[in-house]
Amino acid sequence: MQRTDLNSLFDKAIVNVNGNLTTPQNAQISVFDRGFLYGDSIYEVTFSDSRSVVFLEEHLDRLENSAALIGLPLFYSRAEIKTEILKTLKQSNLDRTYIRIIVTRGDGNITLDPLECKNNNLVIIVRPLEPYPQNWYQEGVSLCFVSIIRNDRKSVDPNAKSGNYLNNVLAIKEAKERGYFDALMINKDGLVTEGTTFNIWIVKNNTFITPHLNSGLLKGITRTKLLEICREKNLKFEESELTPSDFLDADEVFLTSSTKGMVPVNKVDSKEFDVNSFKNFQMLKGLYQELIDSIKSNEDYRY
Amino acid sequence: MQRTDLNSLFDKAIVNVNGNLTTPQNAQISVFDRGFLYGDSIYEVTFSDSRSVVFLEEHLDRLENSAALIGLPLFYSRAEIKTEILKTLKQSNLDRTYIRIIVTRGDGNITLDPLECKNNNLVIIVRPLEPYPQNWYQEGVSLCFVSIIRNDRKSVDPNAKSGNYLNNVLAIKEAKERGYFDALMINKDGLVTEGTTFNIWIVKNNTFITPHLNSGLLKGITRTKLLEICREKNLKFEESELTPSDFLDADEVFLTSSTKGMVPVNKVDSKEFDVNSFKNFQMLKGLYQELIDSIKSNEDYRY
């Protein structure tokens, strides 16, 4: 069995565990933590650029929403979490970072009963964010619909960004084994929901269309920002019920994620797309980049 | 926030992390572990009595089955896992213990892609197993059907005993908040599956009936053993599709779990049962106790 040297794998990374800054190799959590035992945790992933955290308030809003959706009491205040994030970033001395914030339902007795929860464990992972491969953005990536059905909202609501991610692990595993970059997941009614770590969009007749939240998916922050841009700029858009066949019939397809941004899709199942023809995608991508650039000047999220 | 002193909470407990024996307070796992990040892990819970592990082979069989169901490669051999369990038990010097065995998809880069997994983390928790409250067994416990729907087999198969347990956490939370001991969960088709950490049974006209595996549930080891006893002793039994109304109409109701054994149920929703009238339950419980007593003499699982 090949053990990983986490300090060399995550060179220059820094981890905050309940306020204590440490190296990746020393960043540990109790085996009695409910995040470890049950995936009973919530998390957020964002990034910083030019020493400024992108959409920090929006991510903290969503963290609080995830906590509410699974009834996880937050013993850290929003201000405390923000302070710890900025403290970790400052210590990293990195300009551009990946930021993962995890809050668990704490540790204590081994019992499924969450009402015995008396504390949280807060983990913040900061590491250098290298640019993703240029060919993702120039040539696009391939996706396929997989047999794994997205968790139902009445079982584990996909809109709670939780530590129960096996559903998505199984989906990407199937896609990778079939030679695709990643997976698209449908719900039990056959409606398209989202990818494993991203929202999905199509363009049809110059209208931007993304699955409606009622289909059961995470309310992505990039997704929300793009809908706001569409509204402001009077671009045609819809949140709709989409089926896989809508993708085969689409003019353009792209995915959105906080860290990856907007990535064109060159293939859905066996249907291929010419990403060089994605005019609407390119136009919206330009507007989104303008938004990202404009927020870097916000002093509240600088470190 | 109230921090837990795990050494005093788990007095006399001992934890094995990848072969190293340690105290509860020092038993830690990397924050980069996939079990912590995604609930990407499998586990088993059993117990020892009179310094002998109960149904060890059956639990290791199921661990291997869970691994297969989620495509988790096992880098520890079965013999190695068994050796580590017995080593931990021996070191504990306890006669009667709760045993939790957790195997995760290891640690490494932060990526959902499970094909990058190069190792496992193996955690074995051993602690004294105090008898559960006598009134559970004498007076019975109360259960209610909750609004949380059991994970679908096509999303995260409940027959894989995995670290994705939020579905069950949400179910027991709802039951506790409504004043019940624990929850019963139905699937998306309205069929009864199981409790949050136990299988469920009814008796009707002297026939033992438990939900069919096709309804989406964990193949409990106590469940399997009881079905074997029924077969051997020519007792009437069925694995069937059961609806909540079958429970309201039942003569007897009980739950089964490896550690709790067989526990009578005195209430399902608003319907009450007189557990003193549970003749079939008591008879089967006697036969099960004989089985448990007989296996304690197996030298292979002694420590």
mmCIF file of N, CA and C in Angstrom, chain B residues 101-174:
data_model
loop_
_atom_site.group_PDB
_atom_site.id
_atom_site.type_symbol
_atom_site.label_atom_id
_atom_site.label_comp_id
_atom_site.label_asym_id
_atom_site.label_seq_id
_atom_site.Cartn_x
_atom_site.Cartn_y
_atom_site.Cartn_z
ATOM 1 N N ILE B 101 -15.237 -1.266 13.025
ATOM 2 C CA ILE B 101 -14.164 -1.414 12.041
ATOM 3 C C ILE B 101 -14.491 -0.502 10.870
ATOM 4 N N ILE B 102 -13.592 0.435 10.573
ATOM 5 C CA ILE B 102 -13.827 1.398 9.487
ATOM 6 C C ILE B 102 -12.685 1.286 8.481
ATOM 7 N N VAL B 103 -13.020 1.173 7.215
ATOM 8 C CA VAL B 103 -11.999 1.201 6.160
ATOM 9 C C VAL B 103 -12.381 2.317 5.191
ATOM 10 N N THR B 104 -11.472 3.254 4.978
ATOM 11 C CA THR B 104 -11.776 4.358 4.079
ATOM 12 C C THR B 104 -11.012 4.205 2.763
ATOM 13 N N ARG B 105 -11.421 5.003 1.769
ATOM 14 C CA ARG B 105 -10.726 4.979 0.488
ATOM 15 C C ARG B 105 -9.432 5.795 0.559
ATOM 16 N N GLY B 106 -8.906 5.959 1.762
ATOM 17 C CA GLY B 106 -7.572 6.511 1.946
ATOM 18 C C GLY B 106 -7.483 8.014 1.781
ATOM 19 N N ASP B 107 -6.240 8.488 1.759
ATOM 20 C CA ASP B 107 -6.030 9.925 1.603
ATOM 21 C C ASP B 107 -5.091 10.175 0.435
ATOM 22 N N GLY B 108 -5.073 11.388 -0.009
ATOM 23 C CA GLY B 108 -4.243 11.754 -1.155
ATOM 24 C C GLY B 108 -4.746 13.072 -1.674
ATOM 25 N N ASN B 109 -4.682 13.256 -2.959
ATOM 26 C CA ASN B 109 -5.123 14.511 -3.546
ATOM 27 C C ASN B 109 -6.615 14.741 -3.260
ATOM 28 N N ILE B 110 -7.028 16.005 -3.188
ATOM 29 C CA ILE B 110 -8.451 16.304 -3.019
ATOM 30 C C ILE B 110 -9.105 16.246 -4.386
ATOM 31 N N THR B 111 -9.652 15.115 -4.714
ATOM 32 C CA THR B 111 -10.387 14.968 -5.973
ATOM 33 C C THR B 111 -11.468 13.943 -5.742
ATOM 34 N N LEU B 112 -12.620 14.172 -6.324
ATOM 35 C CA LEU B 112 -13.715 13.232 -6.134
ATOM 36 C C LEU B 112 -13.393 11.890 -6.784
ATOM 37 N N ASP B 113 -12.544 11.903 -7.807
ATOM 38 C CA ASP B 113 -12.241 10.702 -8.585
ATOM 39 C C ASP B 113 -11.687 9.593 -7.695
ATOM 40 N N PRO B 114 -12.442 8.509 -7.500
ATOM 41 C CA PRO B 114 -11.978 7.467 -6.584
ATOM 42 C C PRO B 114 -10.888 6.592 -7.199
ATOM 43 N N LEU B 115 -10.692 6.717 -8.512
ATOM 44 C CA LEU B 115 -9.690 5.872 -9.165
ATOM 45 C C LEU B 115 -8.275 6.315 -8.801
ATOM 46 N N GLU B 116 -8.156 7.482 -8.161
ATOM 47 C CA GLU B 116 -6.832 7.933 -7.719
ATOM 48 C C GLU B 116 -6.452 7.353 -6.356
ATOM 49 N N CYS B 117 -7.365 6.590 -5.780
ATOM 50 C CA CYS B 117 -7.124 6.010 -4.447
ATOM 51 C C CYS B 117 -5.972 5.013 -4.482
ATOM 52 N N LYS B 118 -4.977 5.240 -3.609
ATOM 53 C CA LYS B 118 -3.790 4.375 -3.585
ATOM 54 C C LYS B 118 -3.625 3.658 -2.246
ATOM 55 N N ASN B 119 -4.497 3.941 -1.296
ATOM 56 C CA ASN B 119 -4.347 3.331 0.029
ATOM 57 C C ASN B 119 -5.688 3.337 0.756
ATOM 58 N N ASN B 120 -5.722 2.676 1.888
ATOM 59 C CA ASN B 120 -6.865 2.734 2.796
ATOM 60 C C ASN B 120 -6.393 3.332 4.109
ATOM 61 N N ASN B 121 -7.326 3.853 4.875
ATOM 62 C CA ASN B 121 -7.081 4.029 6.300
ATOM 63 C C ASN B 121 -7.988 3.050 7.031
ATOM 64 N N LEU B 122 -7.386 2.319 7.953
ATOM 65 C CA LEU B 122 -8.112 1.307 8.736
ATOM 66 C C LEU B 122 -8.174 1.777 10.191
ATOM 67 N N VAL B 123 -9.379 1.894 10.704
ATOM 68 C CA VAL B 123 -9.579 2.325 12.097
ATOM 69 C C VAL B 123 -10.422 1.275 12.808
ATOM 70 N N ILE B 124 -9.964 0.835 13.952
ATOM 71 C CA ILE B 124 -10.729 -0.123 14.757
ATOM 72 C C ILE B 124 -10.911 0.477 16.146
ATOM 73 N N ILE B 125 -12.166 0.658 16.534
ATOM 74 C CA ILE B 125 -12.484 1.221 17.847
ATOM 75 C C ILE B 125 -13.021 0.099 18.730
ATOM 76 N N VAL B 126 -12.405 -0.102 19.861
ATOM 77 C CA VAL B 126 -12.862 -1.108 20.824
ATOM 78 C C VAL B 126 -13.152 -0.403 22.133
ATOM 79 N N ARG B 127 -14.330 -0.604 22.661
ATOM 80 C CA ARG B 127 -14.637 -0.012 23.972
ATOM 81 C C ARG B 127 -15.521 -0.967 24.767
ATOM 82 N N PRO B 128 -15.593 -0.783 26.075
ATOM 83 C CA PRO B 128 -16.442 -1.679 26.874
ATOM 84 C C PRO B 128 -17.879 -1.606 26.377
ATOM 85 N N LEU B 129 -18.527 -2.749 26.284
ATOM 86 C CA LEU B 129 -19.945 -2.744 25.898
ATOM 87 C C LEU B 129 -20.776 -2.936 27.152
ATOM 88 N N GLU B 130 -21.325 -1.840 27.622
ATOM 89 C CA GLU B 130 -22.209 -1.911 28.788
ATOM 90 C C GLU B 130 -23.540 -2.473 28.311
ATOM 91 N N PRO B 131 -24.226 -3.214 29.165
ATOM 92 C CA PRO B 131 -25.562 -3.684 28.773
ATOM 93 C C PRO B 131 -26.459 -2.488 28.455
ATOM 94 N N TYR B 132 -27.300 -2.622 27.435
ATOM 95 C CA TYR B 132 -28.272 -1.568 27.140
ATOM 96 C C TYR B 132 -29.321 -1.552 28.252
ATOM 97 N N PRO B 133 -30.058 -0.470 28.386
ATOM 98 C CA PRO B 133 -31.046 -0.377 29.477
ATOM 99 C C PRO B 133 -32.031 -1.548 29.467
ATOM 100 N N GLN B 134 -32.240 -2.136 30.629
ATOM 101 C CA GLN B 134 -33.147 -3.291 30.747
ATOM 102 C C GLN B 134 -34.558 -2.976 30.275
ATOM 103 N N ASN B 135 -34.979 -1.718 30.462
ATOM 104 C CA ASN B 135 -36.370 -1.411 30.089
ATOM 105 C C ASN B 135 -36.609 -1.496 28.579
ATOM 106 N N TRP B 136 -35.542 -1.347 27.772
ATOM 107 C CA TRP B 136 -35.724 -1.562 26.327
ATOM 108 C C TRP B 136 -36.277 -2.969 26.075
ATOM 109 N N TYR B 137 -35.713 -3.912 26.803
ATOM 110 C CA TYR B 137 -36.048 -5.318 26.559
ATOM 111 C C TYR B 137 -37.318 -5.738 27.277
ATOM 112 N N GLN B 138 -37.588 -5.099 28.426
ATOM 113 C CA GLN B 138 -38.777 -5.479 29.207
ATOM 114 C C GLN B 138 -40.031 -4.730 28.756
ATOM 115 N N GLU B 139 -39.859 -3.433 28.491
ATOM 116 C CA GLU B 139 -41.040 -2.620 28.169
ATOM 117 C C GLU B 139 -41.157 -2.327 26.675
ATOM 118 N N GLY B 140 -40.056 -2.510 25.938
ATOM 119 C CA GLY B 140 -40.057 -2.224 24.508
ATOM 120 C C GLY B 140 -39.687 -0.779 24.222
ATOM 121 N N VAL B 141 -39.534 -0.472 22.954
ATOM 122 C CA VAL B 141 -39.162 0.875 22.512
ATOM 123 C C VAL B 141 -40.177 1.347 21.470
ATOM 124 N N SER B 142 -40.215 2.667 21.257
ATOM 125 C CA SER B 142 -41.219 3.238 20.349
ATOM 126 C C SER B 142 -40.567 3.674 19.036
ATOM 127 N N LEU B 143 -41.257 3.446 17.947
ATOM 128 C CA LEU B 143 -40.753 3.822 16.622
ATOM 129 C C LEU B 143 -41.817 4.608 15.871
ATOM 130 N N CYS B 144 -41.366 5.451 14.950
ATOM 131 C CA CYS B 144 -42.334 6.118 14.084
ATOM 132 C C CYS B 144 -41.818 6.151 12.647
ATOM 133 N N PHE B 145 -42.727 6.154 11.710
ATOM 134 C CA PHE B 145 -42.359 6.356 10.315
ATOM 135 C C PHE B 145 -42.062 7.833 10.101
ATOM 136 N N VAL B 146 -40.950 8.129 9.455
ATOM 137 C CA VAL B 146 -40.547 9.529 9.291
ATOM 138 C C VAL B 146 -40.681 9.964 7.830
ATOM 139 N N SER B 147 -40.576 11.268 7.617
ATOM 140 C CA SER B 147 -40.741 11.814 6.265
ATOM 141 C C SER B 147 -39.490 11.620 5.410
ATOM 142 N N ILE B 148 -38.353 11.401 6.066
ATOM 143 C CA ILE B 148 -37.107 11.164 5.325
ATOM 144 C C ILE B 148 -37.200 9.806 4.624
ATOM 145 N N ILE B 149 -36.984 9.792 3.321
ATOM 146 C CA ILE B 149 -37.082 8.569 2.520
ATOM 147 C C ILE B 149 -35.719 7.869 2.508
ATOM 148 N N ARG B 150 -35.715 6.557 2.702
ATOM 149 C CA ARG B 150 -34.450 5.809 2.682
ATOM 150 C C ARG B 150 -33.765 6.010 1.334
ATOM 151 N N ASN B 151 -32.442 6.187 1.383
ATOM 152 C CA ASN B 151 -31.658 6.297 0.145
ATOM 153 C C ASN B 151 -32.065 5.201 -0.840
ATOM 154 N N ASP B 152 -32.191 5.591 -2.085
ATOM 155 C CA ASP B 152 -32.560 4.629 -3.120
ATOM 156 C C ASP B 152 -31.360 3.756 -3.487
ATOM 157 N N ARG B 153 -31.649 2.512 -3.850
ATOM 158 C CA ARG B 153 -30.563 1.584 -4.221
ATOM 159 C C ARG B 153 -29.768 2.087 -5.410
ATOM 160 N N LYS B 154 -30.398 2.862 -6.279
ATOM 161 C CA LYS B 154 -29.686 3.383 -7.460
ATOM 162 C C LYS B 154 -28.890 4.653 -7.155
ATOM 163 N N SER B 155 -29.038 5.170 -5.930
ATOM 164 C CA SER B 155 -28.283 6.379 -5.543
ATOM 165 C C SER B 155 -27.102 5.979 -4.656
ATOM 166 N N VAL B 156 -27.402 5.516 -3.455
ATOM 167 C CA VAL B 156 -26.382 4.961 -2.554
ATOM 168 C C VAL B 156 -27.040 3.737 -1.927
ATOM 169 N N ASP B 157 -26.656 2.564 -2.384
ATOM 170 C CA ASP B 157 -27.316 1.318 -1.984
ATOM 171 C C ASP B 157 -27.244 1.120 -0.466
ATOM 172 N N PRO B 158 -28.404 1.062 0.218
ATOM 173 C CA PRO B 158 -28.384 0.851 1.672
ATOM 174 C C PRO B 158 -27.729 -0.474 2.071
ATOM 175 N N ASN B 159 -27.576 -1.383 1.120
ATOM 176 C CA ASN B 159 -26.928 -2.651 1.461
ATOM 177 C C ASN B 159 -25.402 -2.510 1.551
ATOM 178 N N ALA B 160 -24.864 -1.377 1.103
ATOM 179 C CA ALA B 160 -23.449 -1.066 1.359
ATOM 180 C C ALA B 160 -23.398 -0.303 2.677
ATOM 181 N N LYS B 161 -22.729 -0.866 3.674
ATOM 182 C CA LYS B 161 -22.671 -0.207 4.990
ATOM 183 C C LYS B 161 -21.562 0.830 4.902
ATOM 184 N N SER B 162 -21.926 2.043 4.513
ATOM 185 C CA SER B 162 -20.926 3.057 4.185
ATOM 186 C C SER B 162 -20.936 4.214 5.174
ATOM 187 N N GLY B 163 -19.942 5.076 5.021
ATOM 188 C CA GLY B 163 -19.833 6.269 5.854
ATOM 189 C C GLY B 163 -20.777 7.380 5.438
ATOM 190 N N ASN B 164 -21.664 7.127 4.470
ATOM 191 C CA ASN B 164 -22.699 8.100 4.090
ATOM 192 C C ASN B 164 -23.944 7.801 4.906
ATOM 193 N N TYR B 165 -24.015 8.375 6.081
ATOM 194 C CA TYR B 165 -25.075 8.002 7.014
ATOM 195 C C TYR B 165 -25.992 9.164 7.362
ATOM 196 N N LEU B 166 -25.887 10.241 6.578
ATOM 197 C CA LEU B 166 -26.684 11.427 6.894
ATOM 198 C C LEU B 166 -28.180 11.160 6.743
ATOM 199 N N ASN B 167 -28.540 10.316 5.772
ATOM 200 C CA ASN B 167 -29.930 9.926 5.568
ATOM 201 C C ASN B 167 -30.524 9.390 6.889
ATOM 202 N N ASN B 168 -29.773 8.530 7.549
ATOM 203 C CA ASN B 168 -30.222 7.930 8.802
ATOM 204 C C ASN B 168 -30.168 8.932 9.954
ATOM 205 N N VAL B 169 -29.147 9.801 9.941
ATOM 206 C CA VAL B 169 -29.049 10.847 10.969
ATOM 207 C C VAL B 169 -30.299 11.733 10.923
ATOM 208 N N LEU B 170 -30.705 12.113 9.709
ATOM 209 C CA LEU B 170 -31.888 12.971 9.565
ATOM 210 C C LEU B 170 -33.149 12.233 10.018
ATOM 211 N N ALA B 171 -33.180 10.927 9.775
ATOM 212 C CA ALA B 171 -34.362 10.136 10.168
ATOM 213 C C ALA B 171 -34.465 10.045 11.699
ATOM 214 N N ILE B 172 -33.361 9.704 12.367
ATOM 215 C CA ILE B 172 -33.448 9.568 13.839
ATOM 216 C C ILE B 172 -33.699 10.933 14.472
ATOM 217 N N LYS B 173 -33.163 11.986 13.857
ATOM 218 C CA LYS B 173 -33.396 13.340 14.369
ATOM 219 C C LYS B 173 -34.890 13.641 14.385
ATOM 220 N N GLU B 174 -35.560 13.337 13.284
ATOM 221 C CA GLU B 174 -37.001 13.587 13.203
ATOM 222 C C GLU B 174 -37.751 12.766 14.254
#
